[in-house]
CSV table of C-alpha atoms in Angstrom, one decimal:
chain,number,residue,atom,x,y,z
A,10,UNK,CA,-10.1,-8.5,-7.9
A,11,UNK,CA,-9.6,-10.2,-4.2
A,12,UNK,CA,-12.6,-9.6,-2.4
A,13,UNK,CA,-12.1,-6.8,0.0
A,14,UNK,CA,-14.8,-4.5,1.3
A,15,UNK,CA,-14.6,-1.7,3.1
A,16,UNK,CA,-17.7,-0.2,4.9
A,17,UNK,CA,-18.2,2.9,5.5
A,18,UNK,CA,-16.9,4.3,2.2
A,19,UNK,CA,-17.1,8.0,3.1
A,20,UNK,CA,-17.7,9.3,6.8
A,21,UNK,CA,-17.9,12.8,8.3
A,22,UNK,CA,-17.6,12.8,12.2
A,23,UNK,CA,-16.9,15.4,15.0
A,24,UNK,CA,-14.1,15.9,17.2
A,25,UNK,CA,-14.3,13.5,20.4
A,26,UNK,CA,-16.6,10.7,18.6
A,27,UNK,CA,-15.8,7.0,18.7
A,28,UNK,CA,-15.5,5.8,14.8
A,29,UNK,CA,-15.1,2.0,14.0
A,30,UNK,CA,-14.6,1.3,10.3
A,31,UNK,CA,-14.8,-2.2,9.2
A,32,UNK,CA,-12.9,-4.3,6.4
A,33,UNK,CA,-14.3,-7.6,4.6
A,34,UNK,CA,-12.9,-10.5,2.9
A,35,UNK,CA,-14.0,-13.2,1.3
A,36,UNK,CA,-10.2,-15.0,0.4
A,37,UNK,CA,-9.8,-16.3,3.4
A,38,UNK,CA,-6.2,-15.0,4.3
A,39,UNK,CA,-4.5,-14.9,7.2
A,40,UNK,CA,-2.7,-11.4,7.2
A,41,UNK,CA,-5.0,-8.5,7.3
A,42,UNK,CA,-3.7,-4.8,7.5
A,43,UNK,CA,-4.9,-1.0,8.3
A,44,UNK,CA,-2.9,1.8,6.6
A,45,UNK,CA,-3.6,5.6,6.9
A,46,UNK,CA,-2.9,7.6,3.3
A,47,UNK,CA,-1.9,10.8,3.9
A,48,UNK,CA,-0.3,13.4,1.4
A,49,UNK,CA,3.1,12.6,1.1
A,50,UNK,CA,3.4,10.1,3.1
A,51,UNK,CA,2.5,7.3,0.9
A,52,UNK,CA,0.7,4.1,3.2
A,53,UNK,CA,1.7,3.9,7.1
A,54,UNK,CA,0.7,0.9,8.4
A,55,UNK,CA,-2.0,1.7,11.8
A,56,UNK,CA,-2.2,-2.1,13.1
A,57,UNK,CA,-2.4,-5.8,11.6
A,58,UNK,CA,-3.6,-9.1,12.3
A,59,UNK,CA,-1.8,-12.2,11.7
A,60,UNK,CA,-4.5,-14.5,13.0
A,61,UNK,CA,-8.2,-14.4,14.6
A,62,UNK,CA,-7.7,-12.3,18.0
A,63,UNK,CA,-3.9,-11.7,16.7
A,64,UNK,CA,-3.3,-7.7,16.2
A,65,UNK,CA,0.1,-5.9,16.3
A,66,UNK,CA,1.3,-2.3,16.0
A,67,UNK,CA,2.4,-0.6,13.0
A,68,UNK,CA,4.0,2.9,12.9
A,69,UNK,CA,1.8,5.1,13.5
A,70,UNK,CA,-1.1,3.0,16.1
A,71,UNK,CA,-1.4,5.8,18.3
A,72,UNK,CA,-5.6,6.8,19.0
A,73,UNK,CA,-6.2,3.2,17.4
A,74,UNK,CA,-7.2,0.0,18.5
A,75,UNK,CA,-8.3,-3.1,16.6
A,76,UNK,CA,-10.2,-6.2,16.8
A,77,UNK,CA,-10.6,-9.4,15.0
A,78,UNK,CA,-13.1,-12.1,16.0
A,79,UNK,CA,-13.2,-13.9,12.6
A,80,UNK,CA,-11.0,-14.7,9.6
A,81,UNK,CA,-13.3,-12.3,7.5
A,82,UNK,CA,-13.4,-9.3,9.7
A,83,UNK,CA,-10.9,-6.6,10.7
A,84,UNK,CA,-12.4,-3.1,12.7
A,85,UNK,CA,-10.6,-0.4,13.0
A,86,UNK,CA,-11.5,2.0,15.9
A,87,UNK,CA,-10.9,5.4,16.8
A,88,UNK,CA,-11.8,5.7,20.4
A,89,UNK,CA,-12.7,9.4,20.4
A,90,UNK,CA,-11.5,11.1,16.9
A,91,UNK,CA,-9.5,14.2,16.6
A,92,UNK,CA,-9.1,15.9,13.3
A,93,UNK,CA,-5.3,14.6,13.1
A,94,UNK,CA,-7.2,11.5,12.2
A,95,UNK,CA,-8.5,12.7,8.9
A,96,UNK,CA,-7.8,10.8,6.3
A,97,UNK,CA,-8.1,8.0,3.8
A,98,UNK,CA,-8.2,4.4,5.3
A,99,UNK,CA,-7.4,1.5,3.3
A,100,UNK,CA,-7.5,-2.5,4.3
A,101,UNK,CA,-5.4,-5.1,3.1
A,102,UNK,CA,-5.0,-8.9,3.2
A,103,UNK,CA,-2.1,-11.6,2.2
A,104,UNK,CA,-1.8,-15.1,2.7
A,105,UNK,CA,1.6,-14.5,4.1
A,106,UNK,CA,3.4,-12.3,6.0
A,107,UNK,CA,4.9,-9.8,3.8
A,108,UNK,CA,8.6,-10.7,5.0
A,109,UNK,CA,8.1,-13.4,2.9
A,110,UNK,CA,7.0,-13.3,-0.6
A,111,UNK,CA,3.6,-12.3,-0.6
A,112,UNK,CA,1.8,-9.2,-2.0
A,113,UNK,CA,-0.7,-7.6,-0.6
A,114,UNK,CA,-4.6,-6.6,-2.1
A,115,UNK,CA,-6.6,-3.6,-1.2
A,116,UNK,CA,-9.7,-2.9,-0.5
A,117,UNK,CA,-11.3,0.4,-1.7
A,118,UNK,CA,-10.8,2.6,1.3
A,119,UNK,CA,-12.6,5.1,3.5
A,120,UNK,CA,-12.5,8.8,3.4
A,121,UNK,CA,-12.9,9.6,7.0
A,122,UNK,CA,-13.5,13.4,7.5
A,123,UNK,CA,-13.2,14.7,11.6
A,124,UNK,CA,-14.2,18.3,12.1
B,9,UNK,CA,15.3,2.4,10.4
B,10,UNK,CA,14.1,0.6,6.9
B,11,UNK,CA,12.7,3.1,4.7
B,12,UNK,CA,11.8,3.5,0.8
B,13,UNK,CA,12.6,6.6,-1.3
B,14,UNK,CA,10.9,7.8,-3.9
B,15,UNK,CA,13.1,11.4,-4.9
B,16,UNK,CA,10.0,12.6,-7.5
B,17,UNK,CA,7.4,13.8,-5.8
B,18,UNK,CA,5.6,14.3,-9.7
B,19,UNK,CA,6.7,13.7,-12.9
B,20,UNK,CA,5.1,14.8,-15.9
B,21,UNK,CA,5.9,13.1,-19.8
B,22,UNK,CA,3.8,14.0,-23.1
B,23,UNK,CA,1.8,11.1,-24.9
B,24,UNK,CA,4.1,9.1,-26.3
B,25,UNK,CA,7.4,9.7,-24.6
B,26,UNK,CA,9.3,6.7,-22.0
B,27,UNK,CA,8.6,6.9,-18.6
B,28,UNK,CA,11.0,5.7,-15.4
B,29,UNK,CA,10.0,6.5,-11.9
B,30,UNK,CA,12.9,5.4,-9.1
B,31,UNK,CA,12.8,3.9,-6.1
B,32,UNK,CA,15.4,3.3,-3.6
B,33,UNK,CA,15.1,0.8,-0.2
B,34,UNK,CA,17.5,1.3,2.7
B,35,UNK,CA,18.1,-2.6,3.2
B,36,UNK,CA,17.3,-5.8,3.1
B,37,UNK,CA,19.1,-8.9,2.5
B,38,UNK,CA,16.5,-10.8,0.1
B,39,UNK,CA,14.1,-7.6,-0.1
B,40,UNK,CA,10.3,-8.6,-2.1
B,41,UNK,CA,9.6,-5.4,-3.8
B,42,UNK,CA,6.1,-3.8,-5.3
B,43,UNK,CA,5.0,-1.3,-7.3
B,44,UNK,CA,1.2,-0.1,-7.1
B,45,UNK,CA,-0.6,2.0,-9.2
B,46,UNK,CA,-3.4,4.0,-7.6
B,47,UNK,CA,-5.9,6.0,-9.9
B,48,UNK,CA,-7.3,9.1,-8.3
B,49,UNK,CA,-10.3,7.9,-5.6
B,50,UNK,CA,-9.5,4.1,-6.4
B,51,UNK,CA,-7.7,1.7,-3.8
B,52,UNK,CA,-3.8,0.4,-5.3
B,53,UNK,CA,-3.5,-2.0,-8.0
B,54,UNK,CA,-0.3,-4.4,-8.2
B,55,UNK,CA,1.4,-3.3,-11.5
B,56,UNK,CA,4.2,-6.0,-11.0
B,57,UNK,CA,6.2,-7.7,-7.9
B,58,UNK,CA,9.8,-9.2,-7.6
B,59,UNK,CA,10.6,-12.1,-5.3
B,60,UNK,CA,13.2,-14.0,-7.1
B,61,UNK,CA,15.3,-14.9,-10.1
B,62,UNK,CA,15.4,-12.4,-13.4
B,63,UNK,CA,16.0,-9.2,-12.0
B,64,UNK,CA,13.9,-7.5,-15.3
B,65,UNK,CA,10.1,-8.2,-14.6
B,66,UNK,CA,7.2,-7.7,-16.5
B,67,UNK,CA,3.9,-6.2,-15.5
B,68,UNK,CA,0.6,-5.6,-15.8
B,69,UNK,CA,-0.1,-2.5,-18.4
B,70,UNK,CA,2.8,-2.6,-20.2
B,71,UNK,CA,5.3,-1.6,-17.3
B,72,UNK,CA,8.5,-3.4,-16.6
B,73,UNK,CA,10.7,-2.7,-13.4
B,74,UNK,CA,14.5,-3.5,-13.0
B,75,UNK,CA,15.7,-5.0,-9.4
B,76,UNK,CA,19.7,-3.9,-9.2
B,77,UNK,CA,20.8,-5.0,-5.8
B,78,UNK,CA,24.0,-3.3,-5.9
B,79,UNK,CA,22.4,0.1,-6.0
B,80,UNK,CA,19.5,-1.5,-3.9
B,81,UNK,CA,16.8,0.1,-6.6
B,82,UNK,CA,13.5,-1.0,-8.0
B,83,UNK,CA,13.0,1.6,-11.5
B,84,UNK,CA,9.5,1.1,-12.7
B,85,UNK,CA,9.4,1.9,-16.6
B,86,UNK,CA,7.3,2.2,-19.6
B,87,UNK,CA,8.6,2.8,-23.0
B,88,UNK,CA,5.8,4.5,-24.2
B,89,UNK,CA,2.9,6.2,-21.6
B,90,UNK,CA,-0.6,6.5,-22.7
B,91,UNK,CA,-2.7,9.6,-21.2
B,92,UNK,CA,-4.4,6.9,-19.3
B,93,UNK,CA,-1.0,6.5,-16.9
B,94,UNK,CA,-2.0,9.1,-15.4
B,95,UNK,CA,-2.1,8.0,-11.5
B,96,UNK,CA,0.3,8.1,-8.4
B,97,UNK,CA,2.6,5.3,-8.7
B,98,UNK,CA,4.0,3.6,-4.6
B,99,UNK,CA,6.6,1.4,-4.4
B,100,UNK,CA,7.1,-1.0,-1.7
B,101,UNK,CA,9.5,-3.2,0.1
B,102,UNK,CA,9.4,-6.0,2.3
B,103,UNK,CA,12.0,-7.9,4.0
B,104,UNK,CA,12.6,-10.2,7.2
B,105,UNK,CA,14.5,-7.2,8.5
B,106,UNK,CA,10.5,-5.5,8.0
B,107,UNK,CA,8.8,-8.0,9.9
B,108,UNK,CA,5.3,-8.7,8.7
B,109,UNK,CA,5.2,-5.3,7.0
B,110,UNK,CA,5.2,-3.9,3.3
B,111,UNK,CA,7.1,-0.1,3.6
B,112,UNK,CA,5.8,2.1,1.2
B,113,UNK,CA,7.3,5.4,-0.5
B,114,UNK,CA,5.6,8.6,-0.5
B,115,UNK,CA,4.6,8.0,-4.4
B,116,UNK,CA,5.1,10.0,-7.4
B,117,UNK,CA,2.2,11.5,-9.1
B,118,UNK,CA,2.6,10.7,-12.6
B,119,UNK,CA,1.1,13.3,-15.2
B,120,UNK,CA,0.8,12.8,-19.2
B,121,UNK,CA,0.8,15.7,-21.5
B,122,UNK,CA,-1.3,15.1,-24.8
């Protein structure tokens, strides 16, 4: 399994809180990657890095922001959490963009619960 | 917009019987394509990826997926599904046209029937 942690692995919050989650590797890839799960609606990507200080939107980046100060580390913050932001989180790395042939490994996700 | 269908929202087989779960992408002139398996409270698993060359490839588990460009489809199948199959099943595309993203479908929840 790539090495990918995710920390923290379950977390209950209330409306208006600032959340940061945070995503480990240990493979030492370039691409990393936030996606929501929600219910049918399979992954959406939130944001991705394609290098240290390197972040981009995805689809649905709205009441996110990102940060990434080293190759290993990838934080995902909600500035103040609403309960439209429950959900499960999951990280993901790949050594290349995924426009090219690359797949991509995930981490075990975080159940984030806003009430 | 690109975007990836998958039309069953659940499928259910008995032990024993073939499986095939579709997936459709809306373009992509040399599209990489996925499918993941993800086991209730897990993260995804890579079942099997195509990038190039024979369109039939094998994965992981005993599951085999078809690329046909023509009808711009990635069918995942299994000739014969064991009780532990039971998962949700995401396929996913990426492409130039998708920039440095995977697009995933909305899954298919796969249940077995002893």
């Amino acid at each position: 399994d790539a090495g990918i942690t995710q920390s923290p692995r379950h977390k209950v919050t209330e409306t208006g809180t600032p959340v940061t989650l945070r995503c480990h590797q240990t493979e030492n890839h370039r691409y990393m990657y936030w996606y929501r799960q929600d219910p049918g609606h399979g992954l959406r990507l939130i944001h991705y890095s394609y290098g240290v200080k390197d972040t981009d939107k995805g689809e649905v980046s709205d009441g996110y922001s990102v940060s990434r100060s080293k190759t290993e580390d990838f934080l995902l913050t909600l500035e103040s959490a609403t309960s439209s932001q429950t959900s499960v989180y999951f990280c993901a790395i790949s050594e290349l963009p995924s426009g090219r042939a690359s797949e991509q490994f995930f981490g075990p996700g975080t159940r984030l619960t806003v009430l | 917009a690109q975007s990836v269908t998958q039309p069953d929202i659940h499928i259910t087989v008995s032990e024993g019987a073939s499986l095939e779960l579709r997936c459709n992408y809306s373009y992509g002139a040399t599209p990489y394509l996925f499918w993941y398996v993800q086991s209730p409270g897990q993260g995804l698993q890579l079942l099997l990826k195509y990038f190039s060359g024979d369109t039939l490839v094998q994965g992981i588990k005993g599951f085999e997926a078809e690329f046909k460009r023509s009808q711009s489809s990635f069918n995942l199948r299994k000739p014969s599904v064991h009780w532990s199959d039971a998962a949700e099943y995401f396929c996913a595309v990426g492409a130039v046209e998708y920039g440095n993203k995977l697009v995933f479908g909305a899954g298919t929840i796969l249940r077995v029937k002893s």
